[in-house]
PDB file of C-alpha atoms and ligand atoms in Angstrom:
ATOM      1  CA  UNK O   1    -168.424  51.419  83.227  1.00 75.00           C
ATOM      2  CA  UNK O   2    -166.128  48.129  82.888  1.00 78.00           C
ATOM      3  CA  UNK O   3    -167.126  45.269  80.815  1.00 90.00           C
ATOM      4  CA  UNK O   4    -164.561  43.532  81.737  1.00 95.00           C
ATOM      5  CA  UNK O   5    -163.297  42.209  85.196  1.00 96.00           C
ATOM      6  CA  UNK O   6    -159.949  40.711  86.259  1.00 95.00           C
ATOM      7  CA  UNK O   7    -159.966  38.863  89.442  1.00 96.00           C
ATOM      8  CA  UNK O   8    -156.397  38.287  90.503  1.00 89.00           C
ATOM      9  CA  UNK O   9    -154.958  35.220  92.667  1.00 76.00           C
ATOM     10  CA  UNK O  10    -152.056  34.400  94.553  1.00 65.00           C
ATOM     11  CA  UNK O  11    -149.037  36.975  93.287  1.00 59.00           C
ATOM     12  CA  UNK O  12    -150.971  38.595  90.890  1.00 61.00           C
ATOM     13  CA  UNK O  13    -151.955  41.610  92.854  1.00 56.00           C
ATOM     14  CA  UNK O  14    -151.054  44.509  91.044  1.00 64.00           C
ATOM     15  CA  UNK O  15    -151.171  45.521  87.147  1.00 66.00           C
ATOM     16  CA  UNK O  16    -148.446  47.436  85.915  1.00 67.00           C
ATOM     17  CA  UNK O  17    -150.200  50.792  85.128  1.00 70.00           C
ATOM     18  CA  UNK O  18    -152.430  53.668  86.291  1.00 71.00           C
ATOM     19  CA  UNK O  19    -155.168  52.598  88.764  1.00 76.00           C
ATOM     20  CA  UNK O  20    -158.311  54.382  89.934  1.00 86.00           C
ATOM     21  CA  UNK O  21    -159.322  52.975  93.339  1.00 89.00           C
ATOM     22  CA  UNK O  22    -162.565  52.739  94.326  1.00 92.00           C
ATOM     23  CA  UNK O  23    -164.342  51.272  97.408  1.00 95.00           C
ATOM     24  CA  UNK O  24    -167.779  49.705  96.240  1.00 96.00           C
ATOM     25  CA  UNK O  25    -170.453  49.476  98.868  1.00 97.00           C
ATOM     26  CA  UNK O  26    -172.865  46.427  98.046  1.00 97.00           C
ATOM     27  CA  UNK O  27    -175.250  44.380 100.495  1.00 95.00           C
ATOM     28  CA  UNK O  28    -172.647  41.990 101.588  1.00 96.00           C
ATOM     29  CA  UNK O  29    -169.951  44.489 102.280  1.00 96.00           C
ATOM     30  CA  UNK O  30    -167.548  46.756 100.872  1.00 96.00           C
ATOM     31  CA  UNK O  31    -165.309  45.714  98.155  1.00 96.00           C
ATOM     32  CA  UNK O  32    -162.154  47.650  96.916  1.00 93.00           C
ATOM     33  CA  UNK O  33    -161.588  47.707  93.037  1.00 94.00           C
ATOM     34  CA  UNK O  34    -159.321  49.017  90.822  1.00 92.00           C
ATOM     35  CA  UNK O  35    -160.315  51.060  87.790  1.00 93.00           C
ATOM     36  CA  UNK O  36    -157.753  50.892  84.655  1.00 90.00           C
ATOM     37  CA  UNK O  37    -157.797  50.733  80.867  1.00 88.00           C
ATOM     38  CA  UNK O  38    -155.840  47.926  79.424  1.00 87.00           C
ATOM     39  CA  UNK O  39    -155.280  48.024  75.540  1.00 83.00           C
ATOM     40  CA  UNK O  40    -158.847  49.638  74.128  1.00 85.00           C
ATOM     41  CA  UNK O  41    -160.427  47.825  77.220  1.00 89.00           C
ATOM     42  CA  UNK O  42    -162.145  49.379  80.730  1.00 91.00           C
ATOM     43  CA  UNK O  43    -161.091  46.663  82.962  1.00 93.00           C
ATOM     44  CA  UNK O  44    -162.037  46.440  86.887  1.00 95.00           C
ATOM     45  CA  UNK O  45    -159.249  44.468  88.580  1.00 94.00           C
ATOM     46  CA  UNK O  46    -159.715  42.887  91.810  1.00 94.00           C
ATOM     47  CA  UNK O  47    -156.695  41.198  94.029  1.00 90.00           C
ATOM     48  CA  UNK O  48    -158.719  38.279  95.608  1.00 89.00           C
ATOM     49  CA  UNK O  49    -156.333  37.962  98.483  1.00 86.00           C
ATOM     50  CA  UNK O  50    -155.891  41.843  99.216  1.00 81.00           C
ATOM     51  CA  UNK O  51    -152.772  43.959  97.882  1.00 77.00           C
ATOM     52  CA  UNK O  52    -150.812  42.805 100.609  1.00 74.00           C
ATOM     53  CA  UNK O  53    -152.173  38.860 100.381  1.00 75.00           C
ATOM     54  CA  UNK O  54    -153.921  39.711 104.060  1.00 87.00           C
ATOM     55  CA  UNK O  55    -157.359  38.150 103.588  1.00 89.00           C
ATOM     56  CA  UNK O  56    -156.981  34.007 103.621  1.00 92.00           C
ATOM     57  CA  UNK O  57    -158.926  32.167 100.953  1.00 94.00           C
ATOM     58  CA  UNK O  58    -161.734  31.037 103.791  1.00 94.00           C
ATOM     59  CA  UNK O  59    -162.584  34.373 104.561  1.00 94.00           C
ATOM     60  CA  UNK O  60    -162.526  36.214 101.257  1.00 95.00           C
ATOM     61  CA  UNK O  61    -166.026  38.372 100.813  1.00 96.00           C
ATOM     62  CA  UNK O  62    -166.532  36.332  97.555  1.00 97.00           C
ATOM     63  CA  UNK O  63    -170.620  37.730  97.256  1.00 97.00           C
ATOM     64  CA  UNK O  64    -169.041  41.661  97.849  1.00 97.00           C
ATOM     65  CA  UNK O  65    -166.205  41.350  95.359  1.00 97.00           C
ATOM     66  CA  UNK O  66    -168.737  39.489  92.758  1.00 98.00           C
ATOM     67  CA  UNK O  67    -171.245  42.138  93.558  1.00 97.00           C
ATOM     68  CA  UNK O  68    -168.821  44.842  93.571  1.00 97.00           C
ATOM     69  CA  UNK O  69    -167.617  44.213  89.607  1.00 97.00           C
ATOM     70  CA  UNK O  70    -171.446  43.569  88.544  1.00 96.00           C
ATOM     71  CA  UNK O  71    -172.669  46.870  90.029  1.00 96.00           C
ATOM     72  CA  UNK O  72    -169.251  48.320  87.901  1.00 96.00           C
ATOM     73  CA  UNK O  73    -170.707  46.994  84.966  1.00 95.00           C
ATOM     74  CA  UNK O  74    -168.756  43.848  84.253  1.00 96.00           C
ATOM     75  CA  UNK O  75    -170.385  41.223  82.526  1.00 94.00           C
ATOM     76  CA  UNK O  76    -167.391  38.771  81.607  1.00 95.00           C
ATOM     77  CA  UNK O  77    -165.076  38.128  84.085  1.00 97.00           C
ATOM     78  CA  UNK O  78    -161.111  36.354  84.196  1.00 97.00           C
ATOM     79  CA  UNK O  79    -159.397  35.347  86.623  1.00 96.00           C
ATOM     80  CA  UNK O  80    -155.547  33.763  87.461  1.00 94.00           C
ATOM     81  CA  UNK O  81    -155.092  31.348  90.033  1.00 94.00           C
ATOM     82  CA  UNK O  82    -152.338  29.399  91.894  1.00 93.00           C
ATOM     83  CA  UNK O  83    -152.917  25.736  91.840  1.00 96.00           C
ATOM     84  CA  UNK O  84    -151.331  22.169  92.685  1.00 97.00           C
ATOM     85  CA  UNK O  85    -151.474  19.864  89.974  1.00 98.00           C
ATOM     86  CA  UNK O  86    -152.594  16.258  90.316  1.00 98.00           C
ATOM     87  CA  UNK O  87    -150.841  14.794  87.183  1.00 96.00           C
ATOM     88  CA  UNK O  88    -147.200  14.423  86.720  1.00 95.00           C
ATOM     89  CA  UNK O  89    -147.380  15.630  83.150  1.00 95.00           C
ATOM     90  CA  UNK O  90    -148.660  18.964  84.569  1.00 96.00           C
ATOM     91  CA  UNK O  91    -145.356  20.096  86.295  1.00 96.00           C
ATOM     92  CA  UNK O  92    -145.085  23.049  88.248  1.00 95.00           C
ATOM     93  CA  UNK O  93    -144.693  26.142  85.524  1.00 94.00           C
ATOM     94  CA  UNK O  94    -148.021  25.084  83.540  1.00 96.00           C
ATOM     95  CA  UNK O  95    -150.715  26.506  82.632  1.00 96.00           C
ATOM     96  CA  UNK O  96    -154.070  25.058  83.185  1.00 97.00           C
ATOM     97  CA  UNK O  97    -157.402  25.912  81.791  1.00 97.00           C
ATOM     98  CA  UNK O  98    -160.310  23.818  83.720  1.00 97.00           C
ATOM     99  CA  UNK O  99    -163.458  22.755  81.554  1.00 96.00           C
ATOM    100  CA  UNK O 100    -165.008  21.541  84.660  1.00 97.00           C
ATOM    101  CA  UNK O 101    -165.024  21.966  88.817  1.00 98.00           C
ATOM    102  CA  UNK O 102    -166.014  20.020  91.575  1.00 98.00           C
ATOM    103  CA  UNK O 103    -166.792  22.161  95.098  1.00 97.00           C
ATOM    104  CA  UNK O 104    -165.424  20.759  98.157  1.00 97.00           C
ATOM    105  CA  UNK O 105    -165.961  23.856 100.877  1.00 97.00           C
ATOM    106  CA  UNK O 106    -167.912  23.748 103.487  1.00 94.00           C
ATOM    107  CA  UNK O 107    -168.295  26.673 105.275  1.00 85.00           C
ATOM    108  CA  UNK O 108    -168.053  29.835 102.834  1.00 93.00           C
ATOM    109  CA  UNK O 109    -171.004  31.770 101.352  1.00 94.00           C
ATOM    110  CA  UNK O 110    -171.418  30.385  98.159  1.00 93.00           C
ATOM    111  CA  UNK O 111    -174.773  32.263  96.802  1.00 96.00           C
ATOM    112  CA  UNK O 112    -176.604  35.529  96.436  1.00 96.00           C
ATOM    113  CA  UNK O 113    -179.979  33.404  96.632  1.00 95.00           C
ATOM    114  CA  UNK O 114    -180.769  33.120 100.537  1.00 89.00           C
ATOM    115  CA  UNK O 115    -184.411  33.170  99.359  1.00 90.00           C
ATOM    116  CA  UNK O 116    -185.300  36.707 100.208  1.00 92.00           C
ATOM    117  CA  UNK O 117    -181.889  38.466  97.687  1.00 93.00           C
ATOM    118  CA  UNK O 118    -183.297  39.855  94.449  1.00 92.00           C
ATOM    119  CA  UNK O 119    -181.397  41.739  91.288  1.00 93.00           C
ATOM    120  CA  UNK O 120    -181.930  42.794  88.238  1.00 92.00           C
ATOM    121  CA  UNK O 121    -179.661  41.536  85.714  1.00 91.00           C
ATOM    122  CA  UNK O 122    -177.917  43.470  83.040  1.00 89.00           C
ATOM    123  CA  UNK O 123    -179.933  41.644  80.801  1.00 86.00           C
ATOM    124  CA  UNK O 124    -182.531  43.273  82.226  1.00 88.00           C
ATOM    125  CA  UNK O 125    -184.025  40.032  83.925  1.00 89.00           C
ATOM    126  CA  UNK O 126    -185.008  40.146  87.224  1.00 92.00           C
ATOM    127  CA  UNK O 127    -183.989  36.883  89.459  1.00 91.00           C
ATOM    128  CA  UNK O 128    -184.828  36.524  93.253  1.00 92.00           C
ATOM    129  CA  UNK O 129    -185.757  33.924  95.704  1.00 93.00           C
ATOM    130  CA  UNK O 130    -184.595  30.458  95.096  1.00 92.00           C
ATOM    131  CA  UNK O 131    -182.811  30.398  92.127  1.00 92.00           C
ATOM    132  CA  UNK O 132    -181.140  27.018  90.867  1.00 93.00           C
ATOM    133  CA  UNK O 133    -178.412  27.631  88.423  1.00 93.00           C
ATOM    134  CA  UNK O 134    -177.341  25.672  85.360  1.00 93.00           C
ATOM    135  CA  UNK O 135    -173.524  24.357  85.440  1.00 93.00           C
ATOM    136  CA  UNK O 136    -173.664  22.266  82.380  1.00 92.00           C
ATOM    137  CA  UNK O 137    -170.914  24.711  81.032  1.00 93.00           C
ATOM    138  CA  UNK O 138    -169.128  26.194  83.945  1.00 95.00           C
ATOM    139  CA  UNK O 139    -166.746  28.160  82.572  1.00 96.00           C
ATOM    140  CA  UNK O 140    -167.486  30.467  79.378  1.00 95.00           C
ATOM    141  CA  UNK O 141    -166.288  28.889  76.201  1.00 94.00           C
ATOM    142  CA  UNK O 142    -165.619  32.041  74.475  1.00 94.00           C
ATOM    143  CA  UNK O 143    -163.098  33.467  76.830  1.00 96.00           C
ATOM    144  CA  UNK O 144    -161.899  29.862  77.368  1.00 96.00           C
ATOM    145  CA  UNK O 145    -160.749  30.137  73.593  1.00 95.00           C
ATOM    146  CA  UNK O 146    -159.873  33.828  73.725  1.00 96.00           C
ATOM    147  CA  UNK O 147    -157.662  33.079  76.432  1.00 97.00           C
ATOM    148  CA  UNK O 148    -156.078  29.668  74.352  1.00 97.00           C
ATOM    149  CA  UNK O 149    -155.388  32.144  71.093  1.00 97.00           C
ATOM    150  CA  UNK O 150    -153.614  34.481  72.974  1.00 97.00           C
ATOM    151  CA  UNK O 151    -151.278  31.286  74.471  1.00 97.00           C
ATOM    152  CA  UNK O 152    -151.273  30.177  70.826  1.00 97.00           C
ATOM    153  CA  UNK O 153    -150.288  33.504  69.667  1.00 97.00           C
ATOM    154  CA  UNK O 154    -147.793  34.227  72.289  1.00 97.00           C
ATOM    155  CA  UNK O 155    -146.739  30.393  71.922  1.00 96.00           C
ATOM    156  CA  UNK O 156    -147.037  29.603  75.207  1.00 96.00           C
ATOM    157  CA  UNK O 157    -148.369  26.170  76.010  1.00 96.00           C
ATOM    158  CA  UNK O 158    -151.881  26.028  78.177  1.00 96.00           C
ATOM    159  CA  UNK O 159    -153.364  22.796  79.440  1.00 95.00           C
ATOM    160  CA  UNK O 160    -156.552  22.944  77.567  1.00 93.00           C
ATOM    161  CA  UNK O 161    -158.788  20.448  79.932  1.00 86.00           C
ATOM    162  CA  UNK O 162    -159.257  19.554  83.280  1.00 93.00           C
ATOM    163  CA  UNK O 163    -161.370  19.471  86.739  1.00 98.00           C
ATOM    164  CA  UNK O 164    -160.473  22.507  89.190  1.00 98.00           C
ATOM    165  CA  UNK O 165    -161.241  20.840  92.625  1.00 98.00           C
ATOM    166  CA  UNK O 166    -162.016  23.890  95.505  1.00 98.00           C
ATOM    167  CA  UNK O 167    -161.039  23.209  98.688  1.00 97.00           C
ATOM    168  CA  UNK O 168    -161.615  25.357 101.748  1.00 96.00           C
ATOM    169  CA  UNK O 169    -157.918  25.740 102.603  1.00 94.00           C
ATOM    170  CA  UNK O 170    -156.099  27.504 104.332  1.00 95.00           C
ATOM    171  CA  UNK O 171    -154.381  24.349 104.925  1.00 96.00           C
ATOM    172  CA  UNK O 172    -153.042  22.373 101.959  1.00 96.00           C
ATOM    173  CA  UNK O 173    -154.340  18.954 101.387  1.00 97.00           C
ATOM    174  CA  UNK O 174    -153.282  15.449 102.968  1.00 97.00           C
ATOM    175  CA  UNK O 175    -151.468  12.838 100.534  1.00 97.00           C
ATOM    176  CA  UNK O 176    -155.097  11.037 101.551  1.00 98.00           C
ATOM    177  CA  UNK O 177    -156.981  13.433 100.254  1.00 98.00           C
ATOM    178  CA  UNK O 178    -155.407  13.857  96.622  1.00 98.00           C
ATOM    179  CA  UNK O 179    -155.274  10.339  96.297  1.00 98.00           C
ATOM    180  CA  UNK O 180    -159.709  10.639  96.792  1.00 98.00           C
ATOM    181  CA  UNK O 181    -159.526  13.763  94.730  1.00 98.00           C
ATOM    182  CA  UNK O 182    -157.542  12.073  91.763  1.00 97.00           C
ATOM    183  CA  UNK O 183    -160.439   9.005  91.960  1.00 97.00           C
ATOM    184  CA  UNK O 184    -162.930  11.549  90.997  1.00 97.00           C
ATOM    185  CA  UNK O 185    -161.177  12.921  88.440  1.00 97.00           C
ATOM    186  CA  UNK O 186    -159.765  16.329  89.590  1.00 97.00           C
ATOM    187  CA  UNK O 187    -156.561  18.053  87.962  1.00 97.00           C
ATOM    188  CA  UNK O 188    -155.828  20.519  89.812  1.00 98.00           C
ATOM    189  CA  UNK O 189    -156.483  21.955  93.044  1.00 98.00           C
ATOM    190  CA  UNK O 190    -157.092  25.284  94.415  1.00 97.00           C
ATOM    191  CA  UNK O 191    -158.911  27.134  97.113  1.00 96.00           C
ATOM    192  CA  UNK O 192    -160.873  30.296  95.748  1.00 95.00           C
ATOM    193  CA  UNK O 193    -161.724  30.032  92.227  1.00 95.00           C
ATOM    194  CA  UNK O 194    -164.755  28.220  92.443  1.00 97.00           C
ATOM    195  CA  UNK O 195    -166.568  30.272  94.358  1.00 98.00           C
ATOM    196  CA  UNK O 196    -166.021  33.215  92.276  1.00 97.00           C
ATOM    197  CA  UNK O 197    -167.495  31.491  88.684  1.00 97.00           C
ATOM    198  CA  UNK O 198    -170.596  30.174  90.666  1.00 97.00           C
ATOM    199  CA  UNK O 199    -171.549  33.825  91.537  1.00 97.00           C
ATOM    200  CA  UNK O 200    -170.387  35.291  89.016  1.00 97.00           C
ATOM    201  CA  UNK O 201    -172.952  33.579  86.796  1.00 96.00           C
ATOM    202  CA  UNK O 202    -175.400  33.850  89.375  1.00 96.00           C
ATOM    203  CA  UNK O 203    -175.133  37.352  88.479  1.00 96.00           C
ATOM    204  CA  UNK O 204    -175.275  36.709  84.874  1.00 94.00           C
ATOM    205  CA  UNK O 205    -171.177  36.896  84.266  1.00 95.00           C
ATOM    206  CA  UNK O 206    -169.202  34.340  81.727  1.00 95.00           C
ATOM    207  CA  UNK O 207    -166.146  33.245  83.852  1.00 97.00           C
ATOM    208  CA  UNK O 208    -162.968  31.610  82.996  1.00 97.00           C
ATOM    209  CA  UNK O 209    -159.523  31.200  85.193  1.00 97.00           C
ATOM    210  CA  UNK O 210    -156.071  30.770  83.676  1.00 96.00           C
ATOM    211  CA  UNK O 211    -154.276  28.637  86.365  1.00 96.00           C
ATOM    212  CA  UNK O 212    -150.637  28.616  87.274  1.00 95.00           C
ATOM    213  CA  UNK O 213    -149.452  25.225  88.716  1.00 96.00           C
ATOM    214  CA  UNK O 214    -147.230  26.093  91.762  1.00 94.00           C
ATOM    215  CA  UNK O 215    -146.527  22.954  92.660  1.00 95.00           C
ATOM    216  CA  UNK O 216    -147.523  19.196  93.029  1.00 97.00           C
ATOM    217  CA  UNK O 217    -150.178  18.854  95.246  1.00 97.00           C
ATOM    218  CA  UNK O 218    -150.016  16.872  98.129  1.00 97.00           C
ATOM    219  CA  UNK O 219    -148.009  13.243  98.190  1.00 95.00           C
ATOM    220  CA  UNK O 220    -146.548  13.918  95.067  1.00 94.00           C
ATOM    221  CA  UNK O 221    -143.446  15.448  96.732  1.00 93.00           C
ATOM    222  CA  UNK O 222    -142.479  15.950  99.855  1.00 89.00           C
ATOM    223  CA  UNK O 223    -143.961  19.592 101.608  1.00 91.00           C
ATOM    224  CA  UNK O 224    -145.875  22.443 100.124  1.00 92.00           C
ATOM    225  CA  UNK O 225    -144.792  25.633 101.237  1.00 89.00           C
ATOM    226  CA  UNK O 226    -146.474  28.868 100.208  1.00 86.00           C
ATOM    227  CA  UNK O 227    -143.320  30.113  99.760  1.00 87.00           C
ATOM    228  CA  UNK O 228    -142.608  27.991  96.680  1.00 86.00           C
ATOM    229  CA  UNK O 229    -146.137  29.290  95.294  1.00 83.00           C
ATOM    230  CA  UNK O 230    -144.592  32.821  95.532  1.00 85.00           C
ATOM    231  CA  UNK O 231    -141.983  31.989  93.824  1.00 90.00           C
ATOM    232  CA  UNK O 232    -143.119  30.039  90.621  1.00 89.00           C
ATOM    233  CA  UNK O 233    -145.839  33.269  90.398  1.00 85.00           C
ATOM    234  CA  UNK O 234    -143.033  35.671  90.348  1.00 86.00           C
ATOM    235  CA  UNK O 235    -141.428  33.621  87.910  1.00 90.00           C
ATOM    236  CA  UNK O 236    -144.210  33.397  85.771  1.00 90.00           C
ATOM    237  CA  UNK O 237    -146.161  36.696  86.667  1.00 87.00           C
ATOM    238  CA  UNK O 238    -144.898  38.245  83.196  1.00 88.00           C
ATOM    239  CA  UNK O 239    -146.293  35.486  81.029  1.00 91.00           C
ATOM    240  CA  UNK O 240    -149.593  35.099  83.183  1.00 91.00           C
ATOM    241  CA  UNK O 241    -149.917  39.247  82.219  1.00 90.00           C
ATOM    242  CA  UNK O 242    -148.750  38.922  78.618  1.00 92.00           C
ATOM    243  CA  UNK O 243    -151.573  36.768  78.339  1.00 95.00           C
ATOM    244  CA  UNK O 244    -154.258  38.225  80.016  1.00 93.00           C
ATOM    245  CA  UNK O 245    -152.954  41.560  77.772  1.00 92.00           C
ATOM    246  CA  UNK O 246    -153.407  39.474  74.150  1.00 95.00           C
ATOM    247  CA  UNK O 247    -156.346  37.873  75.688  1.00 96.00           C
ATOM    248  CA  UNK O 248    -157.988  41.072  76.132  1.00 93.00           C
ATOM    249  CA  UNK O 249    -157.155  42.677  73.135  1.00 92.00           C
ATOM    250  CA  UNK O 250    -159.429  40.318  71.214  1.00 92.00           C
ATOM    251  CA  UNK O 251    -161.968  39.999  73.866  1.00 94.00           C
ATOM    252  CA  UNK O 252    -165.803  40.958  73.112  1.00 90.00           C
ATOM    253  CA  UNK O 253    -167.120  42.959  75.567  1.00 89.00           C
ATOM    254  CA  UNK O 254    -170.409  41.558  74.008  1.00 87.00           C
ATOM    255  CA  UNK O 255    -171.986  38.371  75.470  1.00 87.00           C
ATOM    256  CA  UNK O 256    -173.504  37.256  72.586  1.00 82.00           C
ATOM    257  CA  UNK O 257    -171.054  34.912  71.152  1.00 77.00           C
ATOM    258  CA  UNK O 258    -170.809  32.637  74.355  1.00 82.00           C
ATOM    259  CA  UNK O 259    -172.029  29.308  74.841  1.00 77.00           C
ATOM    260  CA  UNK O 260    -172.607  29.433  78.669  1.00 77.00           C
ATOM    261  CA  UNK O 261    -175.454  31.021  77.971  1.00 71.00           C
ATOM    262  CA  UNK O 262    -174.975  33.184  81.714  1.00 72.00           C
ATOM    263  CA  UNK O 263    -176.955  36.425  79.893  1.00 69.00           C
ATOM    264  CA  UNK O 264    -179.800  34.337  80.014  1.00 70.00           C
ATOM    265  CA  UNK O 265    -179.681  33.129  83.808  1.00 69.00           C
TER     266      UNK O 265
HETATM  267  N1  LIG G   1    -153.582  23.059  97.089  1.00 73.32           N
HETATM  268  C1  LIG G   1    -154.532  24.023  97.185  1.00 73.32           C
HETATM  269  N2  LIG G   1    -154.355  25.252  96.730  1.00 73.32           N
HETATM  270  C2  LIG G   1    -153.201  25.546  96.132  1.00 73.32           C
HETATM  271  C3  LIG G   1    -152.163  24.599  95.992  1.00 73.32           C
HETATM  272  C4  LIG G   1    -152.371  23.285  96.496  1.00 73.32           C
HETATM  273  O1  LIG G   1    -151.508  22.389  96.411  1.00 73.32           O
HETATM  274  N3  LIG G   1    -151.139  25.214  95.373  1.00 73.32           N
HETATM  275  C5  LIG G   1    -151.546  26.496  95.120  1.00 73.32           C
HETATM  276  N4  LIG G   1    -152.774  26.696  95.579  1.00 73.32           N
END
């Protein structure tokens, strides 16, 4: 069993070391994960996009992948993502932890609770039928802080704030649409993560992402081209893993330090 799970984003789809593949069959669909020990750690890593970066971030099976690591085990959860930043001061090359989120899709599946889904939790508590879930504290402070000691440690600087806005891509945004975004107070922007930490504690996981800014978003330069997101993750795919490594290391597998209180959904 894996405590831990590792959900990774754009250019993050591999981990440097031996994998066990498995193909997890849950009520939503069939999710592949990878099996691997990382330091002392079990860890269950997940490429959101597919090895190959096949599945776009609209049609990602967000409810099999979160089921997938849950029936695996995992009750805390990390992830990386590639985002545009909002703020000049948050060039392209930074990391970004979000305190907060604001949802902006649409059309995607966004919860186990359909009224008739019911699970028991690893905390032994069973939840079913219309279930309304606490966000006060979306993402888990404890791995929040794990994840800031290890930048700390590693001395590598992470943006320790900020509003992760979740669009339902695949299109980047209009110049328009940044300029509403940055009214209400987003960061950064993204497509996937979102999802993921809404399930996630649905299912009774603590979440946090550690975001890579690829670029500015829209209308604060001129074009956004993936390409440019593949290449500021390559550049910075060895200091995204050297962090995720240290953050691990120190990592409780134990819920019962966090504040975001998802043990007790
Ligand atoms: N917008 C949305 N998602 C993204 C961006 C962006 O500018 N960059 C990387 N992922």
């Amino acid at each position: 069993m894996a405590k831990i799970g590792l959900i990774g984003g754009s250019g993050f789809y591999e981990l440097k070391r031996e994998l066990k593949t498995k193909l997890i069959e849950t009520p939503f669909g069939t999710a592949e994960v990878a099996l691997t020990k990382i330091g002392n750690k079990e860890v269950a890593f997940l490429p959101r996009h597919g090895k190959n970066h096949t599945i776009p971030p609209h049609l990602i099976n967000y409810r099999a992948n979160i089921y997938a690591l849950y029936k695996l085990g995992v009750d805390r959860l990390i992830s990386t993502s590639a985002v545009g930043s909002l703020l000049p001061a948050v060039p392209p090359g930074s990391l970004v932890l979000p305190e907060q989120f604001i949802d902006f899709t649409t059309g995607r599946p966004k919860s186990f609770f359909d009224g008739t889904f019911s699970i028991t939790l690893h905390s032994g508590r069973t939840v079913g039928g219309v279930v309304h879930t606490d966000f006060s504290t979306p993402y888990c402070p404890d791995i929040r802080s794990t994840i800031l000691t290890a930048g700390e440690k590693l001395q590598v600087p992470i943006h320790n704030a900020g509003v992760y806005i979740c669009t339902d891509g695949p299109r980047f945004e209009t110049p328009a649409e940044i300029t509403a975004f940055k009214l209400l107070g987003a960061t950064v922007v993204g497509m996937t993560s979102v999802t993921e930490c809404v399930l996630a504690r649905e299912l009774g996981m603590c979440y946090a992402t550690l975001c890579l800014v690829t670029n500015f978003a829209a209308g604060l330069q001129d074009r956004i081209s993936i390409d440019e997101v593949f290449t500021i993750f390559k550049e910075k795919a060895f200091l995204m893993e050297a962090i995720i490594e240290t953050t691990l290391a120190s990592l409780s597998t134990s819920q019962d330090a966090c504040k975001c209180n998802s043990y007790r959904i």
